[in-house]
Amino acid sequence: MTANDAGLATSGASAVPVGKTPAADPPVNKTAPVADATTIVDGAAAPPRLSHPLGPVTPGEITRSAALIRTCWPEGSVCQFRAITLYEPAKAELIPYLAAERAGESVPAIDRRVFVVYYVGPLDALHEAVVNLTTSAVERNVRLGDFNHPSANGEEILAVERAALAHPDVQAEIAKLQLPEGTQIVIDPWIYGSDGVKDGEFYDDKRVMQCFMYMRDPQNSSEPDSCHYSFPLPISPVIDPATMELVRIDILPTGHDETVKPLAPWKPVAANEYIPEAQALRTDLKPLHVDQPEGASFTVDSFSDLGRLIKWQKWDFKVGFNQREGMVLYDVHYDNKPLFYRVSLSDMSIPYADPRAPFHRKAAFDLGDAGAGIMANNLQLGCDCLGSIYYISGVLSDAEGKAMDMPNVICVHEQDAGILWKHTNYRTSRAVVVRNRELVVQTILTVSNYEYILAFVFNTAGDFTYEARATGILSTQPVDLELSQVPHPFGTVVHPGVLAVYHQHLFSLRIDPMVAGHGNTIMYDEAEAIPRDPKLNPFGVGYMVRKTEIDTSGGYDLEPARNRVFKIINPAVHNTVNGAAVGYKVMAPPMQPILADVDSFHNKRAEFGDHSIYVTRYAGDELYSGGLYTNQSRGGTGVRSWADRKESLKGGDPVLWIQFGINHIPRVEDFPVMPAEVLRVMLRPVNFFDKNPAIDVAPSTQGVNCSVALNGSVESELGGLNLGAESKKAGDCCGASNNP
């Protein structure tokens, strides 16, 4: 969270202020008492030691924040914390701070604040608060209204699994399947979603979880890593996570329509495992080592206890980490030139296409419903990242308000990405080749069945890229065994009796730019054919570029047929060569907008899913394009709503939201585990430099790279063509050629 420059953030939902009163009866229109501002925590009233205003919260700050929240309630009140995270200072405060820091000058004092989401008493009394650690004050503390639910936590998910499986009514339904003796049931609890349906006393304003049931291979039920998604079951309990009570049991449709059939004995099918010990592994794939004999080319320093400052090939930027977004980049510069104030993956939605109950509610918001930080993997050397690796660890909060270590959640490394630029002078046969060295800052999320490999990628030509790789295992559901080879209207049969439903992966990248300084403008170019003209265009081949400035907040599309290219420009700074405003352009893959109709809750909730580009006027508390609380949300609190304010961007401070994604029509080849689908969004300089910024990168030479020719001398094969700036033979370092 960040502070709004006009004041402290609000949730955008109905909220009732509360004070130091019993949790069961929070009063209206009262704030935290002034006395709380001087509450002594851990025997001392002194503020915490100085830290950077953008540094992630430390273990001590987590426990102090929780302690200050507890002072707002009677002794013995039980608080369960869902988030204790940095409340970023207002941009108006941070801009002069960062400028002074870069100039090596004395920095202004900025209060340290923390944003807290918690329950007090029953798990239906959700609150959010802002704690000022500098003054030891709870500055804001409100109870949230309907349809505001926090992300799930790991302890709760495991408890829901146990509660569902232990319930006698669930066991009675399982018994109807007549599963083999010793079968191990596995449950995936999902955020319930929204449909607005009221069924008797139940309404989906109540926070519940939909549990999808599977089983391990009954022939190998003791294997904990068995791919249970190969054995989906047609029983789906709904559990209240506040009470762990069973709300109802849904029986799933398993045919081609909405018909629900009586449960029948399970029909055996073969397993489909992904673990290596279940495969006949290839033996002819030889090692490929990433070797940096002189070490890595980047440096890492601490700008706070847990924040890291990375410098590499003229780039420098700060890396933070939080529960919701995971990695966050701040204060990104190239060659001391400002580019981006703040960059993060803002949101993600995965709406499914099966219209039948209960699947019609299936729509994951993996950042808002779970959290990129809390789902981040402990990355392993030599597996997740290759070469010379620097690891960044994080700290998050648990339900008791204690610090929870998150080791190795980010890895930093270099990689070779092919050729960056090359030219051969055919007259002299001299080729100059420069390799594309990249710096990768990567994290990997496991969200139940799916993995997302997310990375910020930098190169020596000033390009800045966000990469998302989707892998892991499809979320499956049962289909009648006899329909396995009959085309299904809502998905692909990937294994006998196993249906993988069509679904979209929609990502939203938030860019708060400062290209060549603040005061940026968003615009787009379109290529347009020139009408035939006997003088200007007699042969009908000419075209020109039309430029359009975006002066009002709104949603926009890429329009590939018009080659529409969006740009961030600084109208106050001009290129020294051609006088154009300096800028960066957006190179994003085309994305099919969300297919759920405009009146559906899928569409209302995934406010970012209908346009590839949104542009809004900066507001400090508007960080998440799907809204702050996505769990069973109703919409109206995300980027579409903000853009619909139609605010003027003239002389303003625009924020660029870039949406990208895939419509995943599953293949049999995506099962039992999916080869990664790769998506890249690049921001590339346009008239920002006075020449190719990678012109000063040393050319690629055999003397440095030590490659090996497997078919003899390269020069003899190519008739003496000099491949590089130096004349080297293939075998003159790192040993001789394999074919002497």
XYZ file of C-alpha atoms in Angstrom:
740
model
C 0.000 0.000 0.000
C 1.000 3.601 -0.469
C -0.194 6.826 1.041
C -2.424 9.012 -1.087
C -0.929 12.458 -1.638
C -4.277 13.890 -0.595
C -4.365 11.894 2.625
C -4.316 8.350 3.960
C -5.653 5.574 1.755
C -9.146 4.211 2.030
C -10.347 0.849 0.842
C -12.928 2.249 -1.540
C -15.569 0.202 0.267
C -17.939 0.961 3.088
C -15.948 1.241 6.307
C -16.899 1.956 9.892
C -14.178 3.538 12.101
C -13.576 1.690 15.348
C -11.662 2.385 18.499
C -10.611 0.789 21.783
C -13.833 -1.085 22.354
C -14.998 -4.694 22.477
C -14.607 -6.472 19.148
C -18.168 -7.716 19.211
C -19.658 -4.223 19.159
C -17.461 -1.706 17.328
C -18.867 1.801 17.661
C -19.507 4.183 14.816
C -17.473 7.332 14.093
C -14.639 6.878 16.541
C -10.945 6.699 15.804
C -8.096 5.101 17.686
C -7.613 7.016 20.974
C -4.827 9.572 21.188
C -3.394 7.656 24.133
C -2.555 4.816 21.772
C 0.014 7.043 20.041
C 2.284 6.838 23.050
C 1.687 3.223 23.963
C 4.854 1.637 25.256
C 5.691 -1.517 23.303
C 8.335 -3.952 24.545
C 9.228 -1.598 27.389
C 10.200 1.406 25.255
C 8.317 4.272 23.631
C 11.156 5.264 21.294
C 10.454 4.982 17.570
C 12.206 2.249 15.609
C 15.676 2.908 14.284
C 15.900 4.755 11.007
C 15.267 2.745 7.875
C 14.665 3.535 4.222
C 11.075 4.599 3.472
C 10.877 1.996 0.673
C 12.507 -0.832 2.612
C 10.309 -3.898 3.213
C 8.998 -4.243 6.753
C 11.422 -5.929 9.143
C 10.659 -8.626 11.748
C 10.745 -6.027 14.514
C 8.361 -3.751 12.632
C 5.928 -6.615 12.119
C 5.760 -7.460 15.811
C 5.569 -3.772 16.866
C 2.720 -3.159 14.414
C 0.781 -6.143 15.738
C 1.374 -5.011 19.317
C 0.107 -1.495 18.562
C -3.028 -2.893 16.911
C -3.749 -4.998 20.008
C -3.687 -1.868 22.174
C -6.828 -0.712 20.351
C -8.812 -3.558 21.859
C -9.609 -4.802 25.362
C -7.047 -7.064 26.920
C -7.560 -10.656 25.844
C -9.059 -9.780 22.447
C -7.858 -12.167 19.772
C -6.457 -10.639 16.598
C -5.704 -12.727 13.517
C -3.480 -10.898 11.042
C -3.782 -11.304 7.295
C -1.250 -8.705 6.161
C 1.342 -6.510 7.841
C 3.124 -4.763 5.035
C 4.782 -1.501 4.048
C 2.544 1.520 3.667
C 4.584 3.449 1.153
C 4.985 7.188 1.670
C 3.203 9.663 -0.537
C 4.926 10.325 -3.840
C 5.190 14.016 -2.976
C 7.357 13.025 0.004
C 9.393 10.389 -1.776
C 10.418 12.340 -4.877
C 12.581 14.862 -2.960
C 13.867 12.081 -0.708
C 15.044 9.960 -3.633
C 16.539 12.981 -5.391
C 18.524 13.945 -2.286
C 19.622 10.343 -1.775
C 20.930 10.089 -5.343
C 22.726 13.414 -5.027
C 24.392 12.284 -1.802
C 22.646 15.017 0.166
C 20.870 14.917 3.503
C 17.486 13.269 3.107
C 14.264 14.630 4.640
C 12.646 12.714 7.474
C 9.686 10.536 6.496
C 7.503 8.718 8.995
C 7.538 4.938 8.762
C 4.054 3.475 8.299
C 2.698 -0.051 8.031
C -0.581 -1.251 6.531
C -2.368 -3.948 8.530
C -5.308 -6.178 7.602
C -6.677 -8.256 10.456
C -9.641 -9.884 12.113
C -10.549 -9.211 15.700
C -12.775 -11.644 17.511
C -14.935 -13.639 15.062
C -13.474 -14.156 11.606
C -16.160 -12.020 9.994
C -15.007 -8.736 11.541
C -12.345 -7.632 9.050
C -10.382 -4.480 9.738
C -7.670 -2.483 8.066
C -5.350 -0.070 9.802
C -2.402 2.229 9.240
C 0.227 2.156 11.970
C 2.787 4.949 12.276
C 5.888 3.312 13.741
C 7.724 6.620 14.025
C 5.145 8.017 16.443
C 3.846 4.651 17.740
C 0.328 5.692 16.692
C -2.519 3.778 15.102
C -3.522 6.511 12.672
C -6.406 4.706 11.028
C -8.405 1.680 12.101
C -11.676 0.756 10.391
C -13.984 -2.189 10.145
C -14.711 -3.026 6.526
C -18.145 -3.504 5.053
C -19.744 -6.300 3.048
C -17.924 -8.042 0.184
C -14.514 -7.194 1.613
C -12.598 -10.351 2.430
C -8.853 -10.852 2.869
C -6.588 -13.254 1.064
C -6.500 -16.820 2.321
C -3.544 -18.021 4.344
C -1.802 -21.373 4.350
C -2.898 -22.409 7.829
C -6.525 -21.750 6.994
C -6.352 -23.651 3.696
C -4.930 -26.723 5.419
C -7.590 -26.488 8.124
C -10.316 -26.319 5.462
C -8.908 -29.455 3.818
C -9.028 -31.325 7.118
C -12.518 -30.089 7.988
C -13.959 -31.080 4.622
C -12.447 -34.541 4.634
C -13.426 -35.272 8.227
C -17.088 -34.321 7.888
C -19.377 -37.398 8.054
C -21.617 -36.109 5.242
C -18.599 -35.813 2.945
C -17.415 -39.253 3.958
C -20.876 -40.621 3.151
C -20.716 -39.187 -0.367
C -17.198 -40.566 -0.865
C -18.425 -44.002 0.178
C -20.853 -44.000 -2.780
C -17.849 -43.990 -5.126
C -16.636 -47.327 -3.738
C -12.994 -46.289 -4.070
C -10.255 -48.914 -3.665
C -9.249 -49.687 -0.115
C -6.480 -47.402 1.150
C -7.285 -44.585 -1.292
C -5.839 -41.214 -0.252
C -8.116 -38.229 -0.892
C -6.573 -34.841 -1.735
C -8.526 -31.566 -1.541
C -7.847 -28.262 -3.311
C -9.765 -25.448 -1.539
C -10.574 -22.590 -3.924
C -11.723 -19.084 -3.219
C -15.471 -19.362 -3.746
C -15.863 -16.600 -6.331
C -19.065 -14.646 -6.861
C -22.375 -15.165 -8.618
C -24.834 -13.075 -6.592
C -27.113 -16.074 -6.059
C -29.056 -16.281 -2.817
C -29.962 -19.856 -1.914
C -32.145 -20.017 1.156
C -30.187 -18.509 4.031
C -26.930 -18.684 2.096
C -25.657 -15.688 0.139
C -22.205 -15.327 -1.354
C -21.403 -12.273 0.733
C -20.380 -14.873 3.295
C -16.724 -15.896 2.966
C -16.563 -19.574 2.020
C -14.326 -21.975 0.125
C -15.219 -24.393 -2.660
C -13.291 -27.642 -2.253
C -12.435 -29.722 -5.311
C -11.621 -33.321 -4.515
C -9.106 -35.705 -6.056
C -7.329 -38.879 -5.090
C -3.835 -40.235 -5.452
C -3.141 -43.158 -7.716
C -4.845 -45.989 -5.766
C -2.113 -48.346 -6.972
C 0.497 -46.124 -5.291
C -1.412 -44.213 -2.646
C 1.605 -43.865 -0.347
C 3.381 -41.611 -2.875
C 2.771 -38.060 -1.566
C 3.755 -36.504 -4.920
C 1.360 -38.610 -6.959
C -0.429 -36.468 -9.563
C -3.874 -36.393 -7.986
C -5.137 -34.194 -10.829
C -5.272 -37.442 -12.848
C -8.054 -38.634 -10.557
C -10.660 -35.864 -10.084
C -13.765 -36.796 -8.083
C -17.311 -35.444 -8.603
C -17.810 -34.257 -5.009
C -17.237 -30.627 -3.984
C -17.873 -29.552 -0.374
C -18.294 -25.878 0.507
C -16.699 -24.940 3.834
C -17.029 -21.850 6.027
C -13.395 -21.075 6.972
C -14.448 -18.976 9.967
C -16.217 -21.859 11.683
C -14.884 -24.830 9.652
C -18.488 -25.919 9.233
C -19.872 -27.596 6.124
C -22.188 -25.261 4.184
C -23.296 -27.813 1.576
C -21.975 -30.468 -0.790
C -22.095 -29.837 -4.537
C -22.153 -32.839 -6.857
C -20.409 -31.958 -10.100
C -21.820 -32.382 -13.594
C -19.671 -34.881 -15.482
C -21.292 -34.968 -18.914
C -21.613 -32.350 -21.651
C -24.446 -30.381 -20.066
C -25.574 -29.223 -16.629
C -27.108 -32.573 -15.664
C -25.956 -33.875 -12.284
C -26.019 -37.648 -12.075
C -26.243 -39.795 -8.952
C -22.852 -40.840 -7.662
C -21.746 -44.215 -8.991
C -18.797 -46.546 -8.328
C -15.484 -45.191 -9.601
C -14.149 -46.763 -12.791
C -10.397 -47.506 -12.743
C -8.038 -45.549 -15.009
C -4.268 -45.517 -15.271
C -2.113 -42.993 -13.444
C -0.368 -40.111 -15.223
C 2.617 -38.992 -13.137
C 5.066 -36.113 -13.568
C 7.720 -37.049 -10.996
C 11.019 -38.186 -12.560
C 11.121 -41.563 -10.819
C 7.945 -42.508 -12.700
C 9.564 -41.875 -16.103
C 12.075 -43.626 -18.331
C 14.410 -40.627 -18.414
C 16.566 -39.707 -21.396
C 20.244 -40.511 -20.989
C 21.714 -38.705 -24.022
C 21.254 -35.100 -22.886
C 24.727 -33.946 -21.896
C 25.537 -31.254 -19.302
C 25.411 -27.583 -20.305
C 27.215 -25.430 -17.730
C 26.881 -21.692 -17.207
C 30.353 -20.541 -16.194
C 31.461 -17.033 -15.224
C 35.156 -17.496 -14.348
C 35.570 -13.846 -13.306
C 32.310 -13.721 -11.365
C 29.081 -11.832 -12.018
C 28.986 -8.359 -13.570
C 26.393 -6.971 -11.152
C 26.678 -5.672 -7.603
C 24.142 -5.850 -4.787
C 24.015 -3.488 -1.807
C 21.483 -3.027 0.971
C 19.427 0.171 0.895
C 17.567 -1.078 4.000
C 17.598 -4.179 6.170
C 15.737 -6.199 3.560
C 15.770 -3.935 0.491
C 18.463 -4.403 -2.144
C 20.068 -1.936 -4.548
C 21.270 -3.628 -7.739
C 23.688 -2.074 -10.225
C 24.492 -3.636 -13.574
C 25.687 -2.233 -16.898
C 24.499 1.358 -16.279
C 21.257 0.159 -14.669
C 20.481 0.762 -11.014
C 17.264 0.049 -9.166
C 15.881 -0.906 -5.774
C 14.185 -4.265 -5.162
C 11.477 -4.656 -2.540
C 9.293 -7.598 -1.592
C 5.820 -7.767 -0.096
C 3.000 -10.214 0.490
C 0.671 -9.062 -2.302
C 2.940 -8.224 -5.252
C 6.073 -10.161 -4.378
C 8.869 -8.332 -6.213
C 8.578 -4.564 -6.588
C 11.081 -2.314 -8.364
C 11.628 1.287 -7.334
C 13.638 4.224 -8.654
C 14.821 2.573 -11.877
C 17.598 4.445 -13.725
C 19.794 3.816 -16.746
C 23.103 5.686 -16.927
C 21.812 7.924 -14.130
C 18.765 8.836 -16.236
C 15.392 8.295 -14.494
C 13.003 5.833 -16.138
C 10.476 4.273 -13.733
C 9.373 5.363 -10.276
C 7.653 2.074 -9.385
C 6.991 -1.159 -11.300
C 5.151 -4.306 -10.205
C 2.841 -7.035 -11.369
C -0.374 -5.481 -10.112
C -2.867 -8.271 -10.570
C -3.726 -11.533 -12.261
C -7.035 -13.222 -13.041
C -7.761 -16.700 -14.367
C -11.456 -16.908 -15.345
C -12.672 -20.370 -16.371
C -15.110 -21.052 -19.211
C -17.356 -23.798 -17.829
C -20.797 -22.168 -17.324
C -22.198 -24.998 -15.199
C -22.572 -24.722 -11.430
C -20.399 -24.644 -9.409
C -17.686 -24.102 -12.049
C -19.291 -20.826 -13.173
C -17.725 -19.129 -10.139
C -14.236 -20.457 -10.830
C -12.007 -17.412 -11.292
C -8.714 -17.141 -9.459
C -7.082 -13.841 -8.519
C -3.744 -15.271 -7.515
C -2.267 -12.027 -6.157
C -5.337 -10.721 -4.355
C -6.720 -14.089 -3.244
C -3.360 -15.499 -2.168
C -0.341 -13.249 -2.762
C 2.769 -13.382 -4.934
C 4.917 -12.947 -1.840
C 3.359 -15.634 0.315
C 3.334 -18.109 -2.596
C 6.967 -17.481 -3.598
C 9.217 -20.546 -3.835
C 12.469 -21.106 -1.983
C 14.612 -21.082 -5.135
C 17.234 -23.767 -5.503
C 20.745 -23.326 -6.831
C 21.331 -25.126 -10.096
C 17.619 -25.807 -10.621
C 15.538 -22.642 -10.719
C 18.443 -20.347 -11.600
C 21.704 -21.234 -13.366
C 25.128 -19.629 -13.203
C 26.410 -17.183 -10.611
C 23.360 -16.416 -8.490
C 22.569 -13.841 -5.829
C 19.543 -14.694 -3.688
C 17.262 -12.217 -1.945
C 15.201 -13.400 1.010
C 12.101 -11.777 2.441
C 10.092 -11.567 5.640
C 6.304 -11.656 5.829
C 3.829 -11.842 8.700
C 1.885 -14.810 10.003
C -1.595 -14.966 11.533
C -0.243 -14.219 15.024
C 1.515 -11.049 13.915
C 4.939 -12.647 14.021
C 7.654 -12.509 11.397
C 7.880 -15.381 8.967
C 11.118 -15.931 7.026
C 10.824 -16.390 3.271
C 14.262 -17.609 2.143
C 15.585 -17.220 -1.401
C 12.382 -15.822 -2.881
C 14.218 -13.827 -5.569
C 17.227 -14.848 -7.626
C 19.440 -12.447 -9.570
C 21.662 -13.682 -12.370
C 22.964 -12.970 -15.860
C 22.193 -14.928 -18.982
C 23.151 -14.936 -22.639
C 20.124 -14.268 -24.859
C 21.650 -14.620 -28.298
C 22.890 -11.813 -30.500
C 22.043 -8.214 -29.597
C 23.426 -6.620 -32.750
C 25.671 -7.560 -35.666
C 26.928 -6.243 -38.953
C 29.196 -7.817 -41.564
C 30.922 -5.568 -44.063
C 30.711 -7.799 -47.102
C 33.485 -5.843 -48.771
C 36.023 -6.650 -46.064
C 34.357 -9.773 -44.656
C 34.673 -8.310 -41.177
C 31.769 -9.025 -38.832
C 31.240 -7.229 -35.543
C 28.982 -9.205 -33.199
C 27.696 -8.175 -29.766
C 25.959 -10.713 -27.569
C 22.754 -9.864 -25.724
C 23.686 -10.148 -22.072
C 20.661 -9.891 -19.789
C 20.228 -9.400 -16.071
C 17.325 -11.423 -14.689
C 15.540 -10.703 -11.394
C 13.223 -13.659 -10.939
C 10.693 -15.160 -8.576
C 8.548 -18.292 -8.892
C 5.072 -18.726 -7.440
C 3.230 -21.935 -6.705
C -0.494 -21.281 -6.456
C -1.949 -24.706 -5.701
C -1.708 -26.485 -9.065
C -0.054 -23.730 -11.118
C 3.412 -22.220 -11.216
C 4.277 -18.756 -12.491
C 7.890 -17.869 -13.259
C 8.018 -14.083 -13.152
C 11.052 -11.977 -14.038
C 12.232 -8.455 -14.654
C 14.836 -8.583 -17.430
C 17.338 -5.842 -18.315
C 19.765 -5.657 -21.225
C 22.668 -3.457 -22.296
C 20.613 -1.603 -24.927
C 18.341 0.041 -22.348
C 15.474 -2.439 -22.865
C 13.381 -3.320 -19.825
C 11.241 -6.455 -20.000
C 8.696 -8.214 -17.828
C 8.450 -11.936 -18.481
C 5.784 -14.359 -17.266
C 6.022 -18.116 -17.771
C 2.995 -20.243 -16.934
C 3.669 -23.870 -16.035
C 2.580 -26.390 -13.411
C -0.479 -28.628 -13.605
C -3.903 -27.974 -15.083
C -6.811 -27.664 -12.668
C -8.893 -30.650 -13.722
C -12.426 -31.927 -13.215
C -14.109 -35.264 -13.859
C -15.749 -36.213 -17.122
C -17.608 -39.445 -17.788
C -15.117 -42.077 -18.852
C -17.153 -43.036 -21.906
C -16.953 -39.399 -23.120
C -13.154 -39.282 -23.069
C -12.860 -39.398 -26.860
C -15.862 -37.178 -27.581
C -15.123 -33.446 -28.051
C -16.217 -31.527 -24.973
C -17.912 -28.118 -25.295
C -15.996 -26.482 -22.414
C -12.552 -28.034 -22.418
C -10.091 -30.681 -23.540
C -9.938 -34.245 -22.296
C -6.266 -34.654 -21.349
C -6.442 -38.131 -19.790
C -9.216 -40.725 -19.600
C -11.937 -39.284 -17.379
C -10.052 -35.994 -16.918
C -11.253 -32.651 -18.325
C -9.114 -29.494 -18.475
C -11.461 -26.545 -18.976
C -10.717 -23.597 -21.239
C -9.522 -20.589 -19.264
C -7.742 -17.277 -19.675
C -4.630 -16.024 -17.903
C -4.848 -12.242 -17.638
C -1.899 -10.311 -16.195
C -1.767 -6.615 -15.330
C 1.567 -4.806 -15.101
C 1.582 -1.430 -13.359
C 4.133 1.140 -14.586
C 4.514 4.410 -12.706
C 6.875 6.192 -15.108
C 9.427 8.951 -14.737
C 11.056 8.788 -18.162
C 13.727 11.508 -18.159
C 11.992 12.842 -15.051
C 8.434 13.252 -13.830
C 5.661 14.913 -15.829
C 5.321 12.171 -18.448
C 2.651 11.813 -21.120
C 1.163 8.635 -22.602
C 0.558 8.651 -26.359
C 0.285 6.227 -29.249
C 1.460 6.091 -32.862
C -0.508 4.550 -35.732
C 0.780 3.824 -39.225
C -1.632 5.035 -41.904
C -1.456 4.579 -45.658
C -1.334 7.793 -47.699
C -4.067 8.008 -50.344
C -2.825 7.834 -53.909
C -1.895 11.225 -55.240
C -0.433 11.929 -58.697
C 2.271 14.106 -57.188
C 2.892 12.958 -53.610
C 2.089 9.225 -53.847
C 1.661 8.220 -57.504
C 2.596 4.561 -56.900
C 0.476 4.054 -53.797
C 3.279 2.890 -51.527
C 3.544 5.731 -49.030
C 2.454 5.731 -45.429
C 2.868 8.081 -42.479
C 2.595 7.881 -38.699
C -0.207 9.633 -36.849
C 0.511 10.582 -33.224
C -2.232 10.814 -30.596
C -1.748 12.063 -27.062
C -3.909 10.458 -24.384
C -5.227 13.376 -22.362
C -8.027 11.603 -20.469
C -7.978 8.478 -18.340
C -9.444 5.427 -20.030
C -8.979 1.976 -21.531
C -7.316 1.410 -24.899
C -6.497 -1.459 -27.249
C -3.429 -2.376 -29.279
C -5.048 -2.478 -32.752
C -2.346 -4.543 -34.537
C -3.909 -3.777 -37.939
C -3.005 -0.100 -37.356
C 0.359 -0.878 -35.736
C -0.758 1.098 -32.719
C 2.243 1.556 -30.439
C 1.869 3.136 -27.015
C 4.659 5.334 -25.691
C 5.666 7.055 -22.499
C 7.238 10.389 -23.428
C 8.595 13.383 -21.602
C 7.414 16.429 -23.556
C 9.862 18.669 -21.684
C 13.000 16.755 -22.737
C 14.069 16.477 -26.369
C 16.455 14.224 -28.224
C 19.701 15.967 -29.148
C 19.732 14.428 -32.642
C 16.180 14.950 -33.965
C 14.457 17.088 -31.345
C 11.749 14.518 -30.632
C 10.422 14.118 -27.122
C 12.378 11.347 -25.403
C 10.436 8.243 -24.528
C 9.963 4.518 -24.119
C 7.571 2.427 -26.195
C 5.462 -0.525 -25.078
C 5.902 -3.803 -26.936
C 3.163 -6.076 -25.596
C 1.745 -9.267 -27.116
C -1.848 -9.135 -28.387
C -4.352 -10.302 -25.797
C -7.892 -11.545 -26.286
C -9.996 -9.547 -23.807
C -11.937 -11.375 -21.139
C -14.694 -13.404 -22.798
C -17.160 -13.413 -19.902
C -19.871 -10.872 -20.717
C -20.000 -7.406 -19.217
C -22.714 -8.300 -16.722
C -20.892 -11.376 -15.396
C -19.038 -11.300 -12.111
C -15.921 -12.600 -13.909
C -15.919 -9.417 -15.955
C -16.964 -7.073 -13.152
C -14.231 -8.384 -10.867
C -11.375 -8.545 -13.405
C -11.595 -4.841 -14.174
C -8.325 -4.943 -16.091
C -9.334 -7.809 -18.387
C -11.118 -5.869 -21.130
C -8.320 -3.650 -22.484
C -4.623 -4.136 -23.210
C -3.884 -0.637 -21.948
C -5.334 1.470 -19.181
C -4.128 4.955 -18.337
C -5.118 6.603 -15.067
C -4.104 9.669 -13.160
C -1.789 8.784 -10.270
C -3.389 8.163 -6.885
C -1.274 6.777 -4.082
C -3.755 4.136 -2.935
C -4.489 2.739 -6.414
C -1.968 -0.065 -6.793
C -4.021 -3.154 -7.627
C -5.951 -3.207 -10.890
C -8.506 -5.711 -9.583
C -9.043 -3.778 -6.363
C -7.558 -4.156 -2.899
C -9.813 -7.057 -1.859
C -10.496 -9.580 -4.631
C -11.738 -12.480 -2.495
C -15.417 -12.858 -3.528
C -15.305 -9.267 -4.753
C -18.075 -7.558 -6.695
C -16.041 -5.147 -8.828
C -16.157 -1.387 -8.837
C -12.872 -0.914 -6.967
C -10.292 -1.466 -9.729
C -8.629 0.150 -12.704
C -11.711 0.266 -14.941
C -13.560 2.239 -12.279
C -10.619 4.596 -11.814
C -10.253 5.120 -15.554
C -13.985 5.786 -15.862
C -13.529 8.935 -13.812
C -12.278 10.417 -17.112
C -9.773 12.562 -15.311
C -7.630 14.961 -17.251
C -4.030 13.805 -17.720
C -2.857 17.209 -18.907
C 0.118 18.216 -16.825
C -0.712 15.298 -14.580
C 1.026 12.207 -13.395
C -0.097 9.218 -15.495
C 0.083 5.577 -14.490
C 0.267 3.003 -17.283
C -1.378 -0.398 -16.833
C -0.330 -3.005 -19.408
C -2.471 -6.131 -19.725
C -1.270 -9.300 -21.410
C -2.171 -12.945 -21.305
C -3.179 -16.151 -23.015
C -6.408 -17.927 -23.735
C -5.408 -21.382 -22.602
C -7.067 -24.030 -24.749
C -5.461 -27.043 -23.056
C -3.643 -29.714 -25.038
C -2.970 -33.306 -24.127
C 0.689 -32.234 -24.150
C -0.064 -29.898 -21.208
C -0.609 -32.912 -18.950
C 0.465 -34.201 -16.457
C 2.600 -31.068 -16.244
C 2.594 -28.147 -18.626
C 5.581 -26.961 -20.679
C 5.918 -23.258 -19.946
C 3.952 -20.727 -21.974
C 6.115 -17.596 -22.241
C 4.838 -14.013 -22.423
C 7.025 -10.911 -22.614
C 6.256 -7.218 -22.327
C 9.169 -4.979 -23.343
C 9.656 -1.276 -22.771
C 12.201 -0.050 -25.311
C 13.802 3.411 -25.654
C 12.500 5.623 -28.459
C 14.595 8.699 -29.235
C 15.846 8.524 -25.657
C 19.556 8.137 -26.524
C 21.679 9.825 -29.176
C 22.738 6.474 -30.671
C 22.510 2.748 -30.023
C 23.146 2.600 -26.245
C 24.835 -0.798 -26.616
C 27.410 0.505 -29.103
C 30.008 0.478 -26.323
C 29.512 -3.202 -25.402
C 32.642 -5.188 -26.245
C 32.225 -7.432 -29.295
C 31.891 -11.162 -28.922
C 35.166 -12.987 -29.508
C 36.303 -16.546 -29.360
C 39.137 -15.512 -27.085
C 36.599 -14.665 -24.412
C 33.806 -17.121 -25.163
C 35.943 -20.253 -25.629
C 33.428 -22.053 -27.814
C 34.256 -25.437 -29.329
C 33.798 -26.359 -33.000
C 32.518 -29.914 -33.333
C 33.295 -30.151 -37.043
C 36.779 -28.700 -37.278
C 38.047 -25.152 -37.765
C 35.342 -22.562 -38.337
C 37.652 -20.490 -40.540
C 38.426 -23.463 -42.778
C 34.727 -24.229 -43.117
C 33.818 -20.614 -43.969
C 36.735 -19.821 -46.249
C 38.467 -17.475 -43.858
C 35.581 -15.186 -42.903
C 36.636 -13.320 -39.767
C 33.846 -13.789 -37.208
C 34.519 -10.909 -34.845
C 36.849 -8.013 -34.304
C 39.822 -10.242 -33.560
C 41.327 -13.011 -35.660
C 41.055 -16.122 -33.515
C 40.851 -19.773 -34.384
C 38.200 -21.976 -32.885
C 40.528 -24.047 -30.793
C 42.977 -21.509 -29.387
C 41.460 -21.396 -25.889
C 39.684 -23.840 -23.616
C 41.339 -26.736 -25.423
C 41.378 -27.762 -29.040
C 38.495 -28.461 -31.341
C 36.737 -31.786 -30.907
C 37.656 -32.570 -34.525
C 41.378 -31.738 -34.819
